[in-house]
XYZ file of C-alpha atoms in Angstrom:
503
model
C 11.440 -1.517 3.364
C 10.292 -5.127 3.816
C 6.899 -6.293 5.166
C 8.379 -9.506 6.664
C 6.368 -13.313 7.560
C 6.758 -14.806 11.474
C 9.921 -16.511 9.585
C 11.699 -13.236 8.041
C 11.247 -11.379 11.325
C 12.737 -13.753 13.424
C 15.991 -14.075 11.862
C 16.103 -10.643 11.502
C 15.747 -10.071 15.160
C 18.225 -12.859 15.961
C 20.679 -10.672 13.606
C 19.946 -7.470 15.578
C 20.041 -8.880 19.038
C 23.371 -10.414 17.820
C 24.851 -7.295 16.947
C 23.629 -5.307 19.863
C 22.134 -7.147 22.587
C 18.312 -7.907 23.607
C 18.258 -4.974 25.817
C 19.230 -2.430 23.947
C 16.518 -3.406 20.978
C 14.091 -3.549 23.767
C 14.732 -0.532 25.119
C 15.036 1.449 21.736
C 11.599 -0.227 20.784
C 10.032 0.901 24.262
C 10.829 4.512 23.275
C 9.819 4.368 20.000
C 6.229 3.311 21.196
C 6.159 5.747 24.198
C 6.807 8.491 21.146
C 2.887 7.108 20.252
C 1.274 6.979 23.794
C 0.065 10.796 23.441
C -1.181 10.733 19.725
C -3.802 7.946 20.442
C -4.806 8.699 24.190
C -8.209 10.123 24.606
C -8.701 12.095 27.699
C -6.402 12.568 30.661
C -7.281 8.597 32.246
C -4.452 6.098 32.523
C -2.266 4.408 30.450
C -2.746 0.561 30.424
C -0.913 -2.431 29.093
C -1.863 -5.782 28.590
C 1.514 -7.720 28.572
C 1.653 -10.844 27.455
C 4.368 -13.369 28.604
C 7.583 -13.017 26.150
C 9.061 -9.985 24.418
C 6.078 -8.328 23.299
C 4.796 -7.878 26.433
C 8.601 -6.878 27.727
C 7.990 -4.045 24.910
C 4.929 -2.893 26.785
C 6.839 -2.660 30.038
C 9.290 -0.348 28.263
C 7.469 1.657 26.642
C 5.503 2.628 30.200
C 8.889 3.009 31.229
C 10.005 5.671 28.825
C 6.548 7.834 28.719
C 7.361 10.630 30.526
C 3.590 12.360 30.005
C 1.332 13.543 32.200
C -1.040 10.166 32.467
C -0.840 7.202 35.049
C 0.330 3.828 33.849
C -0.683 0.788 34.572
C 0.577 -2.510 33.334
C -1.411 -5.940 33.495
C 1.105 -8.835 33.731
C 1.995 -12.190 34.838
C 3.728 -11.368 38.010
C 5.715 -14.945 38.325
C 6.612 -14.849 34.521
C 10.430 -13.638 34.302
C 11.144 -13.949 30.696
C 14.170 -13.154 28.873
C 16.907 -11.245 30.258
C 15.551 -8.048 28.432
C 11.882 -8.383 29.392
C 13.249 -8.223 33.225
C 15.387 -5.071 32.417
C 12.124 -3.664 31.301
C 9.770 -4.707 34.061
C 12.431 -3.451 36.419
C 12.826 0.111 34.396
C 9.015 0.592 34.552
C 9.165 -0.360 38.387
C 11.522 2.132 38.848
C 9.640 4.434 36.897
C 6.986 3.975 39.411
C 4.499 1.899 36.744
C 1.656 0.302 38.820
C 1.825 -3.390 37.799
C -1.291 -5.225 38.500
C -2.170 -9.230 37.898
C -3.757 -10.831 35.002
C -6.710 -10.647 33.783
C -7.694 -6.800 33.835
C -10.184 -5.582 35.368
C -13.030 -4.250 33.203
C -14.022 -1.574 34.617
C -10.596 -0.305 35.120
C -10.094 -0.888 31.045
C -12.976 1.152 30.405
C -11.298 4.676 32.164
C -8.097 4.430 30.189
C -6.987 6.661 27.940
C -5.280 4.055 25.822
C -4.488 0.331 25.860
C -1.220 -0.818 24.756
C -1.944 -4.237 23.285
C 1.525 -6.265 24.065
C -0.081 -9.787 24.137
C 1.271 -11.835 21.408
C 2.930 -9.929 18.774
C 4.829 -11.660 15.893
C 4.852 -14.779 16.905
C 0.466 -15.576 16.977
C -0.642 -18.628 16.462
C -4.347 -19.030 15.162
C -6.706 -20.131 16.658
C -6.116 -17.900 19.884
C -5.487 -19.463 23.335
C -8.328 -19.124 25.824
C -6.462 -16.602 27.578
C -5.401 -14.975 24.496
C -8.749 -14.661 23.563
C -10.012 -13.148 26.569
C -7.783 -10.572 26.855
C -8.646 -9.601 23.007
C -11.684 -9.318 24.064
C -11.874 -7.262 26.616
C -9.668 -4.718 25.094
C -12.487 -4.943 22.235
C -14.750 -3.934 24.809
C -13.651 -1.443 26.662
C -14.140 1.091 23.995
C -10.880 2.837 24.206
C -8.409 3.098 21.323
C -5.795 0.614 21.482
C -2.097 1.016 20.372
C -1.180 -2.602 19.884
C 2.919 -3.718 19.339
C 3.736 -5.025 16.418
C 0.007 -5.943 15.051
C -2.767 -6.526 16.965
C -3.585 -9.663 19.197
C -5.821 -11.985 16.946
C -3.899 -11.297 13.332
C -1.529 -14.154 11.801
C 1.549 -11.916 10.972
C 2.332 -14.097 7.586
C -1.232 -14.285 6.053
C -3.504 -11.782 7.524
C -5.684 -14.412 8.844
C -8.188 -13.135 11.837
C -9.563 -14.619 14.680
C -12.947 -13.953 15.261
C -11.631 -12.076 18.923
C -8.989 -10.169 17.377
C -8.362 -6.835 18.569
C -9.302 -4.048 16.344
C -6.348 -0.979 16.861
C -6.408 2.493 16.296
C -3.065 1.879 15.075
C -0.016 -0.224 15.173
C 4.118 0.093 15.992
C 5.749 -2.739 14.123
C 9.369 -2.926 15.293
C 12.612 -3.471 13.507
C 10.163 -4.476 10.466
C 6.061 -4.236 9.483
C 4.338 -7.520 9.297
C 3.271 -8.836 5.909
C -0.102 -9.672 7.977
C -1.108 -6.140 8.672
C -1.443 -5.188 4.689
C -3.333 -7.781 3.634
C -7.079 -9.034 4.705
C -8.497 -9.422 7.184
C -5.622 -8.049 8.756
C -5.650 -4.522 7.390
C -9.374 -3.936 8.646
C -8.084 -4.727 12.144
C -5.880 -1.353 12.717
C -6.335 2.186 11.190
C -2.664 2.886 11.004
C 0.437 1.442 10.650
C 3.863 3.147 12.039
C 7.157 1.450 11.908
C 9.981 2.029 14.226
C 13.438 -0.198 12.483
C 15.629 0.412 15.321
C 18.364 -0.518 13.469
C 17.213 -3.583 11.932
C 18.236 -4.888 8.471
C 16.615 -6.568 5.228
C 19.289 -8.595 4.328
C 19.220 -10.619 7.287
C 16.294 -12.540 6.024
C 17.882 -12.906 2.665
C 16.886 -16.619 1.380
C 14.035 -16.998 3.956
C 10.629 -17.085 1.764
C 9.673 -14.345 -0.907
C 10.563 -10.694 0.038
C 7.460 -8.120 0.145
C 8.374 -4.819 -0.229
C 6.821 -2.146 0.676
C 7.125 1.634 0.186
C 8.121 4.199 3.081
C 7.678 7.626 2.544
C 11.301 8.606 2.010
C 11.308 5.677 -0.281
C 9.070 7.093 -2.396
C 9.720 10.554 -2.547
C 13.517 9.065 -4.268
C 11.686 7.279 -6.929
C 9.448 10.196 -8.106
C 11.157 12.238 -10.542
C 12.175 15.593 -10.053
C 12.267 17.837 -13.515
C 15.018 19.558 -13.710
C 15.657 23.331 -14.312
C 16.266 23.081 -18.229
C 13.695 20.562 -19.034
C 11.405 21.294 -22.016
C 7.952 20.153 -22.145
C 8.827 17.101 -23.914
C 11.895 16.122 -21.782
C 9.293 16.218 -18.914
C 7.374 13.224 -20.429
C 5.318 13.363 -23.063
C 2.961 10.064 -22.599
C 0.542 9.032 -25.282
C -3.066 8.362 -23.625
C -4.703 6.094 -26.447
C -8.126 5.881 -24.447
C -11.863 6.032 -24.674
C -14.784 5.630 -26.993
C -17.884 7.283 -28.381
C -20.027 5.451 -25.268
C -17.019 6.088 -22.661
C -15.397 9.643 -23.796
C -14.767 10.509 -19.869
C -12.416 7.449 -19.383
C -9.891 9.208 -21.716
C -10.487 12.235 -20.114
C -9.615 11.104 -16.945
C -6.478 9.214 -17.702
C -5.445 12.082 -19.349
C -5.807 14.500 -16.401
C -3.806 11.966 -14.545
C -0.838 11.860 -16.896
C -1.039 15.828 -17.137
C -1.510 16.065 -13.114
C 1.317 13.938 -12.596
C 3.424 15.951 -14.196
C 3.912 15.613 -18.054
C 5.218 18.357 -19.896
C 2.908 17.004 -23.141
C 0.345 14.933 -23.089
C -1.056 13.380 -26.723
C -4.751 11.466 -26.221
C -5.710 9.345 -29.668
C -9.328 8.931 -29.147
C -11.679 7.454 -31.690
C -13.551 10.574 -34.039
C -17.088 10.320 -32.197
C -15.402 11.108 -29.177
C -13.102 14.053 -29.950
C -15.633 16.717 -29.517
C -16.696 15.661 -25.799
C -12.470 15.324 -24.936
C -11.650 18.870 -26.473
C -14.486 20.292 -24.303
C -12.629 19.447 -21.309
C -8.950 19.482 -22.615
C -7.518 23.051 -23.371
C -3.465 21.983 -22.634
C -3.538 18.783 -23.772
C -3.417 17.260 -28.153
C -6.870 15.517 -29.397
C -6.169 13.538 -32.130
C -8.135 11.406 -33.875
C -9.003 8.361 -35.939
C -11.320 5.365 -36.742
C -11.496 2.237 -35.191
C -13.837 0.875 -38.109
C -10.143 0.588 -39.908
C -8.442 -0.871 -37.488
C -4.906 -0.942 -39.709
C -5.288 2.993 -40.456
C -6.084 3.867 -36.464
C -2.754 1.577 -35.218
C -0.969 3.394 -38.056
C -2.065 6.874 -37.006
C -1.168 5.771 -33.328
C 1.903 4.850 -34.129
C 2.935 7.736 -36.029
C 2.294 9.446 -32.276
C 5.077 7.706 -31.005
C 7.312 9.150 -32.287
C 6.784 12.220 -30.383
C 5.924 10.722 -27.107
C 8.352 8.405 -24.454
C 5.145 6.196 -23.325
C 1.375 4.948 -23.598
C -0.868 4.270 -21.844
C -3.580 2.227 -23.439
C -7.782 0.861 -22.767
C -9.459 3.175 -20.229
C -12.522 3.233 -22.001
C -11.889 1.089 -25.113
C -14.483 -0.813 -26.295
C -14.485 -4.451 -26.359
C -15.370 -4.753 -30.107
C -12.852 -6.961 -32.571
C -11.889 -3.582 -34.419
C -10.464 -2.160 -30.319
C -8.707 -5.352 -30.176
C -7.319 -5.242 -33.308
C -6.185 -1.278 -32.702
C -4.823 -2.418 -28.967
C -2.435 -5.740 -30.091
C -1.529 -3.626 -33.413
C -0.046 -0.650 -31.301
C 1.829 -3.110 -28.506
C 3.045 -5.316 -30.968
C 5.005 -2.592 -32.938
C 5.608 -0.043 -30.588
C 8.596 -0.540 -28.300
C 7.552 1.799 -25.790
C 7.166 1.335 -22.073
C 3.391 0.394 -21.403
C 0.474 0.515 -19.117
C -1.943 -1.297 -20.946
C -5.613 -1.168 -18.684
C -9.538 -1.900 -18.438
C -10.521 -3.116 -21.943
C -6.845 -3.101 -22.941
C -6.704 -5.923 -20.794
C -9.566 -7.993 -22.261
C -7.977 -7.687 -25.775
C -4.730 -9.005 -23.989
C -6.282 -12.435 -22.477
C -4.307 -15.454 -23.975
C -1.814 -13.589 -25.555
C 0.541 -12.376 -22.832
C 3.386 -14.565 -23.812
C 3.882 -12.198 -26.400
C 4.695 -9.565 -24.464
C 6.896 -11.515 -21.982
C 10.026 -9.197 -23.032
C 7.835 -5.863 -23.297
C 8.234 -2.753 -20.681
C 4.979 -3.472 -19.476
C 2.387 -2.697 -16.842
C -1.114 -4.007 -16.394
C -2.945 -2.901 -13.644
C -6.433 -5.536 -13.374
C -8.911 -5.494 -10.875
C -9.726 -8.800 -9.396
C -12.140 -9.451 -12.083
C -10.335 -8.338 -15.210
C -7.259 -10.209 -13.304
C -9.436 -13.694 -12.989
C -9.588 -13.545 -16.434
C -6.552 -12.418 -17.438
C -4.987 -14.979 -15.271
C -7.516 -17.574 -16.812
C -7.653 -18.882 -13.126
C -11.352 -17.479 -12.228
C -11.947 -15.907 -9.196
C -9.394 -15.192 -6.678
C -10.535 -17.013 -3.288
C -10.208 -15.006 0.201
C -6.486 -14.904 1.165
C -5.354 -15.807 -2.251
C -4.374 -12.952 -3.673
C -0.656 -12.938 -2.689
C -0.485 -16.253 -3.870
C -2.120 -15.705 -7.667
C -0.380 -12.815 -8.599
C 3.400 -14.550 -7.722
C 2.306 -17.128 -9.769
C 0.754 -14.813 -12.706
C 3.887 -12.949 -12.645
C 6.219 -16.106 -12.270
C 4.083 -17.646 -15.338
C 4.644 -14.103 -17.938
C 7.283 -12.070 -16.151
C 5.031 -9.142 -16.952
C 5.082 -5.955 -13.924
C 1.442 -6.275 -12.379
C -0.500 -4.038 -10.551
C -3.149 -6.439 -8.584
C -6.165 -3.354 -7.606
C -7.421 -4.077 -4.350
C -7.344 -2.876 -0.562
C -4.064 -3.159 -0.481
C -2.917 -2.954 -4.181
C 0.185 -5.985 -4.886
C 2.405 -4.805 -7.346
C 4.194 -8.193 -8.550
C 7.646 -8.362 -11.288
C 9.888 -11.339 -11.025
C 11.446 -11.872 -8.105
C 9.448 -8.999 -6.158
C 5.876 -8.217 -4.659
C 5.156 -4.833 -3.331
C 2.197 -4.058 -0.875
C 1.002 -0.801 -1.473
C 0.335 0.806 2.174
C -1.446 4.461 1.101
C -5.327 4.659 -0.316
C -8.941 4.955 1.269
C -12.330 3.799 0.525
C -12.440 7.269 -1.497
C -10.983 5.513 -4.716
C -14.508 3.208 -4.697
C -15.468 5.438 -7.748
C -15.949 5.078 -11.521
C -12.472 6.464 -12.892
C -9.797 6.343 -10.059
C -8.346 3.931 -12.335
C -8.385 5.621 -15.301
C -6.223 8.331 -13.725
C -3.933 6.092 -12.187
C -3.159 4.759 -15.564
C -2.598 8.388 -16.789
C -0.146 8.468 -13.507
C 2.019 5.318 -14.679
C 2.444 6.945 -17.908
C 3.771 10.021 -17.165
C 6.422 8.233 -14.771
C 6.962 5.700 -17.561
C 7.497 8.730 -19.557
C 9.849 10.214 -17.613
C 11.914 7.083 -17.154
C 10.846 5.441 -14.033
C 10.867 1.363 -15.106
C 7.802 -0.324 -15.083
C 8.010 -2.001 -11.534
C 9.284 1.343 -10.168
C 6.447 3.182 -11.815
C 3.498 0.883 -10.997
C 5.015 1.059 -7.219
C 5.113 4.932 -7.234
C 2.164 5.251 -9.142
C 0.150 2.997 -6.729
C 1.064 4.904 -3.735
C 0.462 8.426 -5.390
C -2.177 7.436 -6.408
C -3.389 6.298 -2.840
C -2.587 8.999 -1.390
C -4.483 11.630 -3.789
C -7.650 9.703 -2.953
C -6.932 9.795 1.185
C -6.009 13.752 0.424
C -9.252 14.205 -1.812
C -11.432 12.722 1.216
C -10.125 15.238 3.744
C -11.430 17.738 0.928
C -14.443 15.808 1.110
C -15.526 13.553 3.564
C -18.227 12.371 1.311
C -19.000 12.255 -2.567
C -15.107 12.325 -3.779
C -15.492 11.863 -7.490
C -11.845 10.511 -9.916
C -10.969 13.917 -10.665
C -10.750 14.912 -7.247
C -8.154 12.395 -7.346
C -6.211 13.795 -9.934
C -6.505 17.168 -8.463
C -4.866 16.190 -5.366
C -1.757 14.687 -6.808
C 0.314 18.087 -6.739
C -0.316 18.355 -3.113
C -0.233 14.199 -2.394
C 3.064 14.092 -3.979
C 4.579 16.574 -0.836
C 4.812 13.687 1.496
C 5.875 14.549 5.171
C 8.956 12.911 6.667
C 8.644 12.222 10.583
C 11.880 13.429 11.996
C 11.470 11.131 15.471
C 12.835 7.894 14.143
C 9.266 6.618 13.130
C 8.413 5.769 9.371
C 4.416 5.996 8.597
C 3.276 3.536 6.472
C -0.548 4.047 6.753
C-alpha cells in the first residue's frame, strides 16, 4: 500500500470518483469511519463533528449518518456552505438520520461532554500555517479533553511532510481514506495521532503513477505474504541457516542477541563466528546454536575461517558488537569482499564500511544505521528535522545499496522505492533491539526474502515484537524481550470489516 503526498492523493481520488461517482466514495468512506465511532468513544455522551467546508467535512456528515449506535450526534457546520454534490447527499443523509446540526464555532462546553470528536476540518488538502478559523477549531478540540477520531489526519499536519502547526490537533487515532498520508508517518506528524487505520474503498496505486516518489508502506496482509512459511519437508538448513559474525571480548552480548534474533525468527541453523575471548560468555547462553571461533589479531586467518562458514550457511549478518579496531575492519571488508552472500552488514560493520560503499554497489546488501552511524556513513553530518526522507533517497540514489534508516518511523530506501515502516513503540529505546533485528534480516535473507523485501519485513517484525513485549511489560522491556516476542508478533490479525491497521 502507498502512503501518498497532497499531489498522489488527489489524482487518485479524481481516478476513483471517475470510475464511480463522488457519492458513492463518500458514502463508502462515511461507513468506514462510523465502523470507528464506538472503539474511541468514552462514555455514553454525544457524538460530535467539527466539519469543515469541502469533502472532509462532507465525510463527517456521513459518517454521523451511518452510526447506527446508541450515542447522540451532533455535527458543527457551516450551515450556508453547500459544497460538492456529494457533501449535500451527506448533510441531507445525516438530516434524515435525525443528526442535530448546529453552527460554527462549537460550543465549549458542549465539546467537553462528548464522547468523541470527529475531526473533519481540513483533511488532505492543509495548508500550513493554519487559518484563524482553522486554528480555533484545532484548538478547542485540543481542549476539550475528549479523544478525537480525526478523517484522514488530523487538523494542523501537512499531509506531504509531516510538518505541525503549533495548534494541531493531537488524535487518538486516524481513518485515512482511499490511501494513508505520507504526513502521518513521519515527524511531527506521527506524534500527533496514536493510531492509524486505513479504509481504500476501492482506490488504486497506479493512479498516481508518475506523480512524485512512491512511499510504500506495509499492511498487515502485506506482510504476512512476504514472511516465509517453511514448508513440511524442510531440513534445518533449508530453513535458513544465517551466519551471525558478531561481537567482541568487551561486547560478547551483541552477538548474543543477534543471534537469538536470527534463531527466533526462524532459522533452522544458526552459525555465530565470534572472536576467542568471547566464546565462553556466547556458549553460556547458546545451547542450539554453533560457537565458533577465531582471532582478530590475524585478520587474514579470521576472514579465512569465516569464510570457510559460508559454505554451510545462505546469509550473514555482520558488526553487532565488532570493535572498531583496524584488525575488525580488516576481518569485516575481507568477508564482504569475497563472500557473495546476501548481507546485513550493522553497528561497527558500518564504520568499517564509510567511504567504501561503491564497492558494494552490486552486492545483496542491507545496512541498517541509526541517524548517527547514517550521518557518517552518508558523509553528510547530521540529518536536520524533516530531512530524513530526503537523505536517505539521495544515499540510496548515490550507492543503490537497500537501507534501513532506524528511527520513529524506520525508512527503508532501494532504488526506485522508500518504505515507511508503520509498527514499533518507544519499547525498542534499549541497548540491543538492533542487534536482534539484524539477526531477523538474516534469517529472512537466509531463507530467500531479497534484501529490500527483508529489511521491509524485518522492520515491521521487528516493530511489532517490541509493541508485543511492552504489553508484557509496560515498563523495563529489555532486547531479548524483543526477540522473545517474535513467534507470537509474527501472528498478525487481519480485520475482516474492510479496514487495514497500519498503527
Amino acid at each position: 500500500m502507498r502512503a501518498v503526498t497532497a499531489a498522489q492523493m488527489r489524482a487518485i481520488d479524481a481516478a476513483a470518483v471517475a470510475r464511480g461517482g463522488e457519492v458513492a466514495l463518500m458514502r463508502a468512506g462515511g461507513d468506514a469511519i462510523a465502523q470507528l465511532i464506538d472503539r474511541y468513544a468514552r462514555g455514553g455522551g454525544p457524538v460530535i463533528a467539527i466539519a469543515g467546508d469541502g469533502n472532509n467535512g462532507g465525510d463527517a456528515y456521513a459518517a454521523l449518518a451511518a452510526y447506527d449506535g446508541a450515542r447522540p450526534r451532533i455535527v458543527y457546520g457551516s450551515p450556508d456552505v453547500r459544497g460538492s454534490e456529494a457533501r449535500q447527499d451527506a448533510r441531507a443523509r445525516a438530516r434524515v438520520a435525525g443528526v442535530e446540526e448546529r453552527p460554527l464555532p462549537p460550543d465549549p462546553d458542549a465539546l467537553r461532554d462528548a464522547s468523541l470528536l470527529l475531526d473533519g476540518v481540513l483533511g488532505a488538502n492543509a495548508r500550513l500555517p493554519l487559518d484563524e478559523r482553522s486554528g480555533a477549531l484545532a484548538e478547542a478540540m485540543n481542549r476539550a479533553g475528549v479523544p478525537v477520531l480525526a478523517i484522514d489526519l488530523p487538523t494542523g499536519i501537512e499531509p506531504t511532510t509531516g510538518a505541525a502547526d503549533a495548534r494541531a490537533v493531537h488524535a487518538a487515532a486516524a481513518i485515512a481514506l482511499g490511501r494513508p498520508k505520507l504526513g502521518c508517518f513521519l515527524d511531527a506528524g506521527r506524534d500527533h495521532l496514536g493510531a492509524l487505520w486505513c479504509a481504500p474503498i476501492g482506490m488504486r496505486d497506479d493512479d498516481a503513477a508518475g506523480i512524485g516518489e512512491p512511499v510504500e508502506v506495509l499492511a498487515p496482509d502485506e506482510f504476512r505474504a512476504l514472511l516465509p512459511i517453511r514448508a513440511a519437508e524442510s531440513d534445518k538448513r533449508a530453513s535458513g541457516a544465517p551466519l551471525i559474525v558478531a561481537g567482541s571480548t568487551q561486547f560478547p552480548g551483541a552477538a548474543v542477541l543477534a543471534t537469538w534474533g536470527a534463531a527466533r525468527a526462524g532459522a533452522g541453523y544458526v552459525t555465530v563466528a565470534v572472536p576467542e575471548g568471547a566464546a565462553s560468555t556466547l556458549r553460556a547462553h547458546l545451547i542450539e546454536q554453533v560457537v565458533v571461533t577465531y582471532d582478530e589479531r590475524d585478520p587474514q586467518a579470521a576472514v579465512r575461517t569465516i569464510l570457510d562458514l559460508t559454505g554451510r550457511c545462505n546469509a550473514i549478518g555482520i558488526g553487532p558488537g565488532l570493535g572498531l579496531s583496524d584488525a575488525f575492519g580488516d576481518i569485516v571488508r575481507g568477508v564482504l569482499d569475497a563472500t557473495t552472500l546476501p548481507v546485513v552488514a550493522d553497528a561497527s560493520a558500518l564504520y568499517h564500511l564509510a567511504k567504501l560503499l561503491d564497492r558494494y554497489r552490486t552486492k545483496a546488501m542491507v545496512l541498517t544505521p541509526h541517524a548517527g552511524e547514517f550521518a557518517r556513513l552518508s558523509g553528510e553530518g547530521t540529518i536536520a528535522p524533516g530531512a530524513r526522507l530526503g537523505r536517505l533517497r539521495a544515499f540510496v540514489q548515490k550507492y543503490g545499496i537497500v537501507t534501513l534508516l532506524k528511527g520513529r518511523t524506520t525508512l527503508i530506501g532501494w532504488p526506485g522505492m522508500t518504505a515507511a515502516n508503520p509498527t514499533g513503540s518507544n519499547a525498542l529505546a534499549t541497548a540491543g533491539t538492533g542487534d536482534v533485528l539484524t539477526g531477523i534480516i538474516a534469517t529472512l535473507l537466509a531463507q530467500g526474502l531479497g534484501p529490500a523485501d527483508a529489511a521491509r519485513a524485518g522492520a515491521y517484525w521487528h516493530g511489532r515484537a517490541g509493541s508485543l513485549a511492552q504489553t508484557w511489560r509496560p515498563r523495563g522491556v529489555i532486547a531479548r524481550d524483543v526477540a522473545e516476542a517474535l513467534g507470537q508478533a509474527s501472528e498478525v490479525p487481519l480485520d475482516g470489516n474492510g479496514l487495514v491497521s497500519l498503527f
